XYZ file of C-alpha atoms in Angstrom:
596
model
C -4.810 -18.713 -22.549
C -1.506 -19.723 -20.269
C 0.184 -17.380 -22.416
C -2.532 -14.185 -21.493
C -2.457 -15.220 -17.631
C 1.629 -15.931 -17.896
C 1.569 -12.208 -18.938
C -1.087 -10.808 -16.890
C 1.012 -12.225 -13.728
C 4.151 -10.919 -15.307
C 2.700 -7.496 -15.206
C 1.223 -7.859 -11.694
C 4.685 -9.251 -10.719
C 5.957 -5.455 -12.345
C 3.643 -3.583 -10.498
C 4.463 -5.571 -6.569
C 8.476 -5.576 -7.161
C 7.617 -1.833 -7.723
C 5.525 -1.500 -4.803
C 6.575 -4.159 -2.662
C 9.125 -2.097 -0.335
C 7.382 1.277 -0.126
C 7.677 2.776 3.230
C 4.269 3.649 3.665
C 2.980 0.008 2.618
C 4.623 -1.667 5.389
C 2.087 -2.394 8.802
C 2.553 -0.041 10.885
C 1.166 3.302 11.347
C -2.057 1.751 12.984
C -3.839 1.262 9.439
C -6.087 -1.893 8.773
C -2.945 -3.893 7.452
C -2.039 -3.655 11.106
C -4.926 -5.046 12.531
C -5.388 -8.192 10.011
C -1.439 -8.750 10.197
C -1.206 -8.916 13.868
C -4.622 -11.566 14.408
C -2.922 -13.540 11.394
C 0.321 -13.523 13.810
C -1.510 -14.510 16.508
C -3.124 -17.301 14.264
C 0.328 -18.545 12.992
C 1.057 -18.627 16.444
C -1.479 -21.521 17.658
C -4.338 -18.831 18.599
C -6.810 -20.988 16.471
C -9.833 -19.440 17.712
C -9.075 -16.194 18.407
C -10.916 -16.435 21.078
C -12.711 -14.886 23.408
C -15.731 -13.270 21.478
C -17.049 -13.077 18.000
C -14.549 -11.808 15.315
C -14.455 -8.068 14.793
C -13.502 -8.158 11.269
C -14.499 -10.743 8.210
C -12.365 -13.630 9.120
C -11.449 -15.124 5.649
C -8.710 -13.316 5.255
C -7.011 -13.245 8.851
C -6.647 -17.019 8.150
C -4.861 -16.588 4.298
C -2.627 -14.239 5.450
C -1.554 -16.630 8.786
C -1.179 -19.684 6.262
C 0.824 -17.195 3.651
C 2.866 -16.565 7.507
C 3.085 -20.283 8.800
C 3.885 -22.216 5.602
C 8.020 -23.131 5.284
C 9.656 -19.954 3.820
C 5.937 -17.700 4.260
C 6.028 -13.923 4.413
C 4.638 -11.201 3.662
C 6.006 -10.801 0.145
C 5.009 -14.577 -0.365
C 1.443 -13.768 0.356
C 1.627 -11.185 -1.703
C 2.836 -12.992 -4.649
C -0.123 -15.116 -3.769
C -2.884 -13.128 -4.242
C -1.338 -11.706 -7.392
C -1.217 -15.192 -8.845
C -4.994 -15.596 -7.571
C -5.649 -12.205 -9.469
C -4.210 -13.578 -12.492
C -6.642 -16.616 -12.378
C -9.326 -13.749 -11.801
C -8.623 -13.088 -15.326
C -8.979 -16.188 -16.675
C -12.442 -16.615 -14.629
C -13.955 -13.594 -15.818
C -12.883 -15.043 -19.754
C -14.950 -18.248 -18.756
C -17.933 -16.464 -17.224
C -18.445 -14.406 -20.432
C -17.485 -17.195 -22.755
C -20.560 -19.063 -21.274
C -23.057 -16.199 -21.684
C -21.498 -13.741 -24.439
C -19.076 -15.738 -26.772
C -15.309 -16.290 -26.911
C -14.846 -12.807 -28.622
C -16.707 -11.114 -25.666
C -14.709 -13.010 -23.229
C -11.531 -11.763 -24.740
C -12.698 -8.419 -24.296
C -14.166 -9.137 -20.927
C -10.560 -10.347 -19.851
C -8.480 -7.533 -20.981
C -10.299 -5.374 -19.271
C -9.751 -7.187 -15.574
C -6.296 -7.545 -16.798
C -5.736 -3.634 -17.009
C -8.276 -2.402 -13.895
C -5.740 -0.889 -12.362
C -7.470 -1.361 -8.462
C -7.704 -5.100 -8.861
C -3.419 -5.079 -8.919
C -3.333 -2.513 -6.713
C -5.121 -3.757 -3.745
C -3.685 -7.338 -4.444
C -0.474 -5.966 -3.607
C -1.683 -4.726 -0.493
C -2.083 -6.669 2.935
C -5.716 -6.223 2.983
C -8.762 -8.190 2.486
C -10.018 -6.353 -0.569
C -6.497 -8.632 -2.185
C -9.177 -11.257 -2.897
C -11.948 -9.674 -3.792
C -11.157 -9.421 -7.650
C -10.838 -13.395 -7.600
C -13.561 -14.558 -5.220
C -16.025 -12.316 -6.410
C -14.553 -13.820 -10.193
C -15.017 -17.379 -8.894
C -19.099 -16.393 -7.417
C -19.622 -15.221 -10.876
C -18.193 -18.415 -12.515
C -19.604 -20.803 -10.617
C -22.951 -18.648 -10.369
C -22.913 -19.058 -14.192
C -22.701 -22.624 -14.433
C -25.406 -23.542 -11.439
C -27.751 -21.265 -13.890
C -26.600 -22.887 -17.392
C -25.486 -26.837 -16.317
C -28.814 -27.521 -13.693
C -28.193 -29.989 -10.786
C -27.117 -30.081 -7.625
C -23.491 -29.688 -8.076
C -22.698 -26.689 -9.323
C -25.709 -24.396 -7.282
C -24.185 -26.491 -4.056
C -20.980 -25.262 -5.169
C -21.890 -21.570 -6.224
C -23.394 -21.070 -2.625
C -20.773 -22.219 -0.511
C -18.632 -20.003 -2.936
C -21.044 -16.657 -2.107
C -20.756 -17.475 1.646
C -17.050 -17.989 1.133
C -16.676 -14.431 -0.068
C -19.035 -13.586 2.837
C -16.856 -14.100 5.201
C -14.054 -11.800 3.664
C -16.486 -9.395 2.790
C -19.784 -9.298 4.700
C -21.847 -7.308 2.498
C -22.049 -10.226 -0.045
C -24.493 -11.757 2.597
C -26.851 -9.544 0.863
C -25.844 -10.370 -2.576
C -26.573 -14.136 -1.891
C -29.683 -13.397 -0.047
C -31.144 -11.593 -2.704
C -29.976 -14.053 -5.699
C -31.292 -17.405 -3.625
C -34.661 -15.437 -3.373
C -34.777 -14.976 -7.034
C -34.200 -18.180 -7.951
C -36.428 -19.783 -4.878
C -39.437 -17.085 -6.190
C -39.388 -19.136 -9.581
C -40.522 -22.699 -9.417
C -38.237 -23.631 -11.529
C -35.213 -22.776 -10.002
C -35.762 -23.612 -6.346
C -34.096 -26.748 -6.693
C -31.224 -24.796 -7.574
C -31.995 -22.179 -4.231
C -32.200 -24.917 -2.138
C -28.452 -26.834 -3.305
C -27.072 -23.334 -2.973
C -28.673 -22.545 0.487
C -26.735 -25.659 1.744
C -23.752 -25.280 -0.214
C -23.774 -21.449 1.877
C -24.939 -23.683 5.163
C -21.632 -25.894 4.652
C -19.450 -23.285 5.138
C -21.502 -20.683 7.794
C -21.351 -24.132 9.549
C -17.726 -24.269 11.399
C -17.537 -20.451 11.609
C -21.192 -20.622 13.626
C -19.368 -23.497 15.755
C -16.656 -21.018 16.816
C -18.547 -18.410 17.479
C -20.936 -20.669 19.862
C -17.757 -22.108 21.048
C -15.693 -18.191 21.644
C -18.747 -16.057 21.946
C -21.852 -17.817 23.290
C -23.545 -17.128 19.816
C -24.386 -19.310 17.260
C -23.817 -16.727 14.014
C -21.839 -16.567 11.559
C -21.441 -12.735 11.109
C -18.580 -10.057 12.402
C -19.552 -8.135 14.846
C -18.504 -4.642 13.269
C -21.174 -4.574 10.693
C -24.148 -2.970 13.148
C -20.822 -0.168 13.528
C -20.483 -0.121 9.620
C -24.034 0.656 9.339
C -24.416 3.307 11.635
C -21.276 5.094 10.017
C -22.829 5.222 6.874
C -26.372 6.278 8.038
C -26.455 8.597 10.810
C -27.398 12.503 11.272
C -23.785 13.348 10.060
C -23.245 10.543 7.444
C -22.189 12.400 3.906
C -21.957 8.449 2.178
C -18.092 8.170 2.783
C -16.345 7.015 6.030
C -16.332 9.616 8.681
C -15.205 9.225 12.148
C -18.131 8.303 15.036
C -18.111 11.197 17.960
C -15.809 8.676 20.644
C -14.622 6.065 18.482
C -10.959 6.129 17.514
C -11.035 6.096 13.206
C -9.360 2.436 12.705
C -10.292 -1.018 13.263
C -8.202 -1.722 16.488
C -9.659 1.653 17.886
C -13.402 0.650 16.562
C -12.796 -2.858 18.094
C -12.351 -1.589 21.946
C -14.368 1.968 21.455
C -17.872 0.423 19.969
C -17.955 -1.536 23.126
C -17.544 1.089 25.726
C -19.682 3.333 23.453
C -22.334 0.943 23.134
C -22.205 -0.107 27.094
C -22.401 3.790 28.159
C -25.385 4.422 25.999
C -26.959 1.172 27.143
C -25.784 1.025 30.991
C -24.804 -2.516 31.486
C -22.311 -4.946 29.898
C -23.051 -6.408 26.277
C -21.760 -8.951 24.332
C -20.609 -8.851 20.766
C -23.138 -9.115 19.548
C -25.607 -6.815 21.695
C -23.091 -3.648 20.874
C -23.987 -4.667 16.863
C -27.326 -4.707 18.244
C -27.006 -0.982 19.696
C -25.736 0.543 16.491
C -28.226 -1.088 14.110
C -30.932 0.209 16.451
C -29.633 3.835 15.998
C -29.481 3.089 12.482
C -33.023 2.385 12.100
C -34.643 4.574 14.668
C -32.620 7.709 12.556
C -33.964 6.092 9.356
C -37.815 5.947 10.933
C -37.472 9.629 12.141
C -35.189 11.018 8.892
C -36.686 9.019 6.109
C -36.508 12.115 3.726
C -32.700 12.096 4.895
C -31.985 8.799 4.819
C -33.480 8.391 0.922
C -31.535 11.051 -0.249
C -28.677 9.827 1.501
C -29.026 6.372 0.160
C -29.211 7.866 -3.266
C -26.228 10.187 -2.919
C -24.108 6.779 -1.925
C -25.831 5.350 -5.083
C -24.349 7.862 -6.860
C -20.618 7.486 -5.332
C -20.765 3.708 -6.047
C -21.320 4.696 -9.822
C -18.708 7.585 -10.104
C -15.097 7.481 -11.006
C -13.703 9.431 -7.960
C -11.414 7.565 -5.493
C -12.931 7.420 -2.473
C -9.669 6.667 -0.026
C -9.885 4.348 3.038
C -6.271 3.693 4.112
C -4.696 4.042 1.050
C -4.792 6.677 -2.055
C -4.830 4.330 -5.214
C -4.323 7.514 -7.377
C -0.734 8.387 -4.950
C 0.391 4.987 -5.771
C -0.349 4.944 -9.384
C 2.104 7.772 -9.722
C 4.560 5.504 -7.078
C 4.386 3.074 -10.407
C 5.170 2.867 -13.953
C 3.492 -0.640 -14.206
C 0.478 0.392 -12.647
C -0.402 3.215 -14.674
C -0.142 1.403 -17.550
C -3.133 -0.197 -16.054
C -5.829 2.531 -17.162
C -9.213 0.695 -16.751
C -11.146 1.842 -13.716
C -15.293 2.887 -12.954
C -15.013 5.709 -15.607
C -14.847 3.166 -18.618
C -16.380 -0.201 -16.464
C -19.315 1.955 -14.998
C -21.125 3.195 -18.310
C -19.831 0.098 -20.442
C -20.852 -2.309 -18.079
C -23.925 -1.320 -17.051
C -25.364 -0.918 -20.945
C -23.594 -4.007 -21.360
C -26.187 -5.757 -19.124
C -28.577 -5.568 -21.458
C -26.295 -6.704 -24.257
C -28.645 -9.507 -25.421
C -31.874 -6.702 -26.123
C -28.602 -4.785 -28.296
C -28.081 -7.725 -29.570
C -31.540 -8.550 -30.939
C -31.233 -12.231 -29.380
C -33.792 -13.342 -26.309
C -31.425 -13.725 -22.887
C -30.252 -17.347 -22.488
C -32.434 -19.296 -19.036
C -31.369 -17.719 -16.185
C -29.443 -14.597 -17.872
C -31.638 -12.629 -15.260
C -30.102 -14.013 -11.898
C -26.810 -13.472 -13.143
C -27.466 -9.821 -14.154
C -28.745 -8.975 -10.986
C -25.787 -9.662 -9.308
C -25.035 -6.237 -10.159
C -27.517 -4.325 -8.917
C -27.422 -6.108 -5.498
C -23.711 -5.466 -5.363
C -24.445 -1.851 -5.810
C -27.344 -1.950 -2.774
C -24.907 -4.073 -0.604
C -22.426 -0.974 -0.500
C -24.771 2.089 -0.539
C -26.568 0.536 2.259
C -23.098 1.160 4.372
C -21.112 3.703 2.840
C -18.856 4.208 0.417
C -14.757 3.011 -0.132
C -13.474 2.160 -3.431
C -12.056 -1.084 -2.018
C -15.813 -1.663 -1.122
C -16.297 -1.215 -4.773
C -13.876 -3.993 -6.103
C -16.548 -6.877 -6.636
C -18.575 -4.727 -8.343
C -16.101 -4.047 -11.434
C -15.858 -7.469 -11.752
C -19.071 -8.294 -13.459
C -18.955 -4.981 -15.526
C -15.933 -6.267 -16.650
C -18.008 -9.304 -17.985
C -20.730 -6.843 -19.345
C -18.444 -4.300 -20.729
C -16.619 -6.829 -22.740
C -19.940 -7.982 -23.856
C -21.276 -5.027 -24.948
C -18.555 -4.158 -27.271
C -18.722 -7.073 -28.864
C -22.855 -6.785 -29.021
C -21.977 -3.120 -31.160
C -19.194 -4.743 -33.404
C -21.696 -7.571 -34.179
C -24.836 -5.003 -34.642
C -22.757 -2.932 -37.162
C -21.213 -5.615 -39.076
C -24.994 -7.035 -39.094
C -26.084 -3.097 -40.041
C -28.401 -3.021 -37.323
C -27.705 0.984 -37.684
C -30.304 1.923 -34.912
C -28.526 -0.020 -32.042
C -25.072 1.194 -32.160
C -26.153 4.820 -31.595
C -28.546 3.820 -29.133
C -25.775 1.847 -27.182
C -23.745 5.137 -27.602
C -26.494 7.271 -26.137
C -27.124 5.084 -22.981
C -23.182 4.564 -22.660
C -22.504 8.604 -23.092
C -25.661 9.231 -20.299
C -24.254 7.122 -17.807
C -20.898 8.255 -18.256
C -22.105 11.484 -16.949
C -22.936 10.199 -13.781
C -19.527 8.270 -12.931
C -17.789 10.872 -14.527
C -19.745 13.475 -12.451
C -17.135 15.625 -10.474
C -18.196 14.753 -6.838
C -15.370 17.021 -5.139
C -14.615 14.703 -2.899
C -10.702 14.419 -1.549
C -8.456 11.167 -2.854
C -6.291 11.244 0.179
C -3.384 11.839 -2.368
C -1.928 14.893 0.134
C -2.600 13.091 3.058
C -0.419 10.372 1.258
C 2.216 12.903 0.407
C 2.220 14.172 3.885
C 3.029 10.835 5.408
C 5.932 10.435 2.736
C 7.386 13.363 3.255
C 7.174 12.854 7.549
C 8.932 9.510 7.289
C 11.615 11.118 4.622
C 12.541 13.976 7.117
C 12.581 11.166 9.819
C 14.815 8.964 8.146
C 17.033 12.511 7.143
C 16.041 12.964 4.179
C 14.800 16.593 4.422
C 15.429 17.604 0.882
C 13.191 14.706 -0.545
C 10.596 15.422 2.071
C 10.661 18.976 0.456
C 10.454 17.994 -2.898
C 7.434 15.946 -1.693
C 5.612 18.729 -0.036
C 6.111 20.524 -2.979
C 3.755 18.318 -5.324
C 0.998 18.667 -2.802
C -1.736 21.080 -4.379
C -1.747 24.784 -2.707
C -5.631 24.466 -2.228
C -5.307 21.253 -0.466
C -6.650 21.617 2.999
C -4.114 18.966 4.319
C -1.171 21.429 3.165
C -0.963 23.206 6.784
C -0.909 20.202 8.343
C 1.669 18.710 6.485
C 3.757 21.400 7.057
C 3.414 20.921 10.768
C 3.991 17.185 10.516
C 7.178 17.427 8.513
C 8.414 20.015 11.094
C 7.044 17.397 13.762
C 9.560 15.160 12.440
C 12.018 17.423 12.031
C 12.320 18.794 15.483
C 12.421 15.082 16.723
C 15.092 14.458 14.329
C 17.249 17.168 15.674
C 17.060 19.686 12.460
C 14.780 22.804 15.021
C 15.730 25.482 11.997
C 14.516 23.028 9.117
C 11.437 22.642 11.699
C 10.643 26.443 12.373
C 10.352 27.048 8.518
C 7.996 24.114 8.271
C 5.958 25.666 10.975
C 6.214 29.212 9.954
C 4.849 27.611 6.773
C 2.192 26.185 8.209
C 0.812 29.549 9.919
C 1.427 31.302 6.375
C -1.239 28.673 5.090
C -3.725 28.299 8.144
C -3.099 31.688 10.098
C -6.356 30.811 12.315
C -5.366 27.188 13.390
C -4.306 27.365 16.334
C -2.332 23.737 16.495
C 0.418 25.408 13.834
C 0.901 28.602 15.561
C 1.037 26.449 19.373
C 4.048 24.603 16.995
C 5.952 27.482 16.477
C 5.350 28.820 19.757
C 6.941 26.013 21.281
C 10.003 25.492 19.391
C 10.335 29.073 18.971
C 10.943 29.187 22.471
C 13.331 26.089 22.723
C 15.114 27.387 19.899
C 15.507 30.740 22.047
C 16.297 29.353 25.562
C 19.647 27.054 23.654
C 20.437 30.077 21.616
C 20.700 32.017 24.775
C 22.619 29.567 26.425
C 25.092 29.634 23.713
C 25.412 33.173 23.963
C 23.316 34.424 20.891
C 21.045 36.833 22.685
C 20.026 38.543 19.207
C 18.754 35.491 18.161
C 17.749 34.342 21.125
C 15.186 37.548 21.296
C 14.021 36.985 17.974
C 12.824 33.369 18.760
C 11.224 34.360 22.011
C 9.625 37.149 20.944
C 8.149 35.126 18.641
C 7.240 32.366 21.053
C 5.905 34.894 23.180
C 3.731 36.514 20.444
C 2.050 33.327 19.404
C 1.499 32.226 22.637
C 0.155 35.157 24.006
C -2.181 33.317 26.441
C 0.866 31.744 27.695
C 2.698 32.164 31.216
C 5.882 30.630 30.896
C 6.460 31.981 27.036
C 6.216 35.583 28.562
C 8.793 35.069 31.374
C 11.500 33.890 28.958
C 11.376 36.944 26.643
C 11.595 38.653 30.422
C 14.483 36.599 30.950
C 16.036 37.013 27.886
C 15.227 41.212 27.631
C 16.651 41.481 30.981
C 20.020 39.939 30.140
C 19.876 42.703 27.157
C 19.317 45.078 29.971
C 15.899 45.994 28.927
C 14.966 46.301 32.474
C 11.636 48.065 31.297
C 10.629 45.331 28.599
C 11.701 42.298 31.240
C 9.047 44.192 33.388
C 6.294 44.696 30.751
C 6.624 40.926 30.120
C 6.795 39.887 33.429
C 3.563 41.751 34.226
C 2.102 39.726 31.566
C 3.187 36.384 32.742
C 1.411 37.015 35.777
C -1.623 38.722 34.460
C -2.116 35.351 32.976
C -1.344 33.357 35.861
C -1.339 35.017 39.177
C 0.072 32.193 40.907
C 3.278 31.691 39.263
C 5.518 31.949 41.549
C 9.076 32.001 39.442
C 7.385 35.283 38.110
C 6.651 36.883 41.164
C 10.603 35.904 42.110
C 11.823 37.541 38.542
C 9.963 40.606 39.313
C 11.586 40.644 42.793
C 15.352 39.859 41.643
C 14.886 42.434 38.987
C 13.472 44.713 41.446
C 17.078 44.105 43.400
C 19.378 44.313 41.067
C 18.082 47.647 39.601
C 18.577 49.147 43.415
């Protein structure tokens, strides 16, 4: 066992010295990292509280990252090589949960397969809080197991003040522990066992409750974006992923000042915290009582996303980054193979031919309640990291369960397994055709290579985005955007003219080109070029046709050819547009003079 976890760190180590100085996984940019890096900052900094008002975000991991920050030597790498060493011990947890309930064979199985997931190292190389799902949701399951299996007080006491532990860096697994303490309260005997977990949960809701009576008048322990959450993922133009909420800027700094104002428009007087959570889990519910059709199938469509393979990008494009790293691919497991194995595996003991072990049930419904705790928002797949956990249990249990039925010739339950396995596998590997963000990624690598001068990587980049990605156009623009800023306007204009090829309707291309077309032309001009001058603001001038002082340069510009009748013509257009611009009127009438 130190040997496996020696080498599962090893390989995590691989995959963070690989990824570890990326450009794009540096804060900055206004992503989430941002957000949690600068309230850990201001943490490390003696900001305790964070006070005024309740936190915005989960705040479990806002106070890891400031301790990874404070400690002698701490940065951001250190915390980093933190929560790879926690994921490593996620490994070894998952080995002890199915040793307990499957057998040591099952939990070798079990364990390989969290070894290679390849999202658990991912996002544990990231500076975000999904970096601890893989281990606290490992840690639940563990200590879940043994307050079913051992009995007393210790280990349920200790199992619910793990659940509310992960609550607080991930606020959906409220619903997870609600549901499993009302299992085990509904039987008589387990409540006991409820009631030791309810106060190990109480134990640590208890201090967070205290700061938020303390900072925010309100004695809760819950964030205050999760009304916001839910209204994203169940409105009138909800499609089960993260979309953007008509006036609310799309990231949490942005959602942390807008849902306010939002909320106090709608409402008409100040609110607290907690009374603009209020306000969006009210128009949550009132769609859901007027749409209940919509909001059912809905529900069932993010049912559906929870269970399939795709990548469902918030921030960052797992599927970009595998390709950033040789050590990650090699890490191959993900929902495609956990989904379908894990789920038959549930029912491993039935395959089996053995009656479930006492309590067997509470721990398998875990999984179900993980799946309702994310559909009830909407989908991310770094929402989806606690759920492969306990399929990685299951799955490693299940193949274990068919090498035991066939060695045991129980013919009829390896092809049955099969069957259920091959079904289910056609719903995760269902093609959704929904966009992995891996051009959007592409785009923003390519913008900071042409910023940093490195146009012929950035073009090499662009290159290896697909030609029927919609983003395509718009990275064109944005390496051009960079471009121009960096001083390269003829490495720009191709980018733009590029971008018109792809998207000759979008306007914000063509407005682009129209621009630095015309700068282009007024410096060639100045330096004498007047050929190329024209061309430029003729250009200019036919993309922005709608535009006043785009006109009056190709005037300018026509006249110095002595085009006298052209300079007019465009002139006369300049002003047709805008009859009050006056440097037109005063072309026409030095024109007028000169010709005489």
């Amino acid at each position: 066992m130190p040997a496996a976890l020696a080498g599962i760190f090893a390989l995590k180590l691989v995959v963070l010295w690989q990824l570890a100085d990326h450009p794009l996984l540096q804060p900055g940019g206004g992503l989430d990292a941002d957000y949690y890096f600068h309230l850990a900052q201001r943490v490390a900094g003696g900001d305790l509280l964070l006070a005024p008002g309740l936190y915005f975000v989960s705040p479990l991991y806002i106070y890891f990252l400031a301790a990874g920050l404070a400690v002698p030597g701490g940065s951001l790498f250190v915390v980093k090589v933190l929560q790879i060493a926690l994921g490593a011990a996620a490994c070894g947890l998952v080995w002890l949960t199915a040793r307990e309930w499957f057998g040591e064979r099952a939990a070798w199985i079990a364990m390989a397969f969290a070894a290679f997931t390849g999202v658990f190292t991912f996002y544990e190389v990231l500076i975000l809080q999904a970096a601890l799902d893989p281990f606290l949701t490992a840690f639940d399951l563990w200590l879940l197991t043994l307050a079913l299996t051992r009995g007393g007080a210790r280990w349920p006491l200790a199992a619910g003040a793990a659940l509310a532990l992960h609550s607080l860096n991930r606020p959906n697994l409220f619903l997870v522990g609600a549901g499993l303490g009302l299992m085990l309260f509904s039987r008589p005997g387990t409540r006991r066992t409820a009631l030791a977990a309810a106060l190990g949960a109480a134990l640590v809701f208890l201090p967070v409750s205290l700061r938020n009576a303390v900072a925010a008048g309100t004695f809760m322990p819950i964030p205050s974006h999760g009304g916001l959450n839910l209204y994203i993922g169940n409105n009138p133009a909800a499609d089960g992923t993260y979309r953007s909420v008509e006036g609310i800027t799309p990231n949490i700094a942005g959602q942390a000042a807008d849902a306010k104002r939002v909320a106090e428009q709608a409402e008409g007087r100040p609110l607290t915290d907690a009374e603009v959570s209020s306000h969006f889990t009210r128009r949550t519910l009132q769609w859901i009582r007027d749409r209940p059709a919509d909001a059912a199938r809905l529900l069932a469509r993010k049912v559906a996303f929870t269970l399939n393979h795709a990548f469902l990008t918030l921030n960052y494009s797992y599927p970009f980054y595998r390709d950033e790293s040789a050590a990650l691919r090699l890490l191959a497991v993900g929902p495609l193979i956990l989904v379908p194995l894990g789920l038959v595996g549930l029912f491993t003991y039935w395959i089996r031919g053995e009656k479930p072990r006492a309590g067997y049930a509470v721990f398998a419904a875990a999984v179900p309640l993980l799946i309702v705790s994310i559909a009830i928002f909407f989908v991310a797949a770094r929402y989806r990291v606690p759920l492969l956990v306990p399929l990685c249990v299951t799955s490693g249990a299940l193949l274990d369960a068919l090498v035991r039925a066939a060695r045991a010739r129980r013919t009829a339950a390896v092809p049955m397994a099969a069957a259920c396995v091959l079904a289910v596998g056609v719903i995760a590997g269902r093609d959704v055709k929904l966009d992995d963000a891996r051009g959007e990624e592409e785009t923003r690598m390519a913008v900071w290579l042409a910023s940093n001068g490195r146009a012929r990587e950035a073009e090499a980049r662009l290159s290896r985005i697909r030609r029927d990605d919609p983003s395509l156009g718009v990275a064109h623009v944005r390496v051009g955007q960079a471009l121009a800023a960096a001083g390269r306007p003829d490495e720009a204009l191709e980018h733009y003219e590029a971008a018109v090829k792809i998207d000759p309707s979008e306007p914000a291309p063509r407005t682009a080109l129209a621009r630095l077309s015309g700068e282009r032309g007024v410096a060639l001009a100045r330096q004498g070029r007047d050929a190329d001058a024209l061309r430029h603001l003729a250009r200019a001038a036919l993309l922005a046709a709608g535009d006043a002082p785009a006109q009056l340069n190709l005037a300018v510009q026509l006249a110095r050819m002595e085009r006298y009748a052209e300079a007019r013509a465009a002139a006369d257009r300049a002003l047709k547009i805008d009859p009050d611009y006056a440097r037109a009127r005063e072309f026409l009438a030095a024109l007028d003079h000169a010709r005489k």
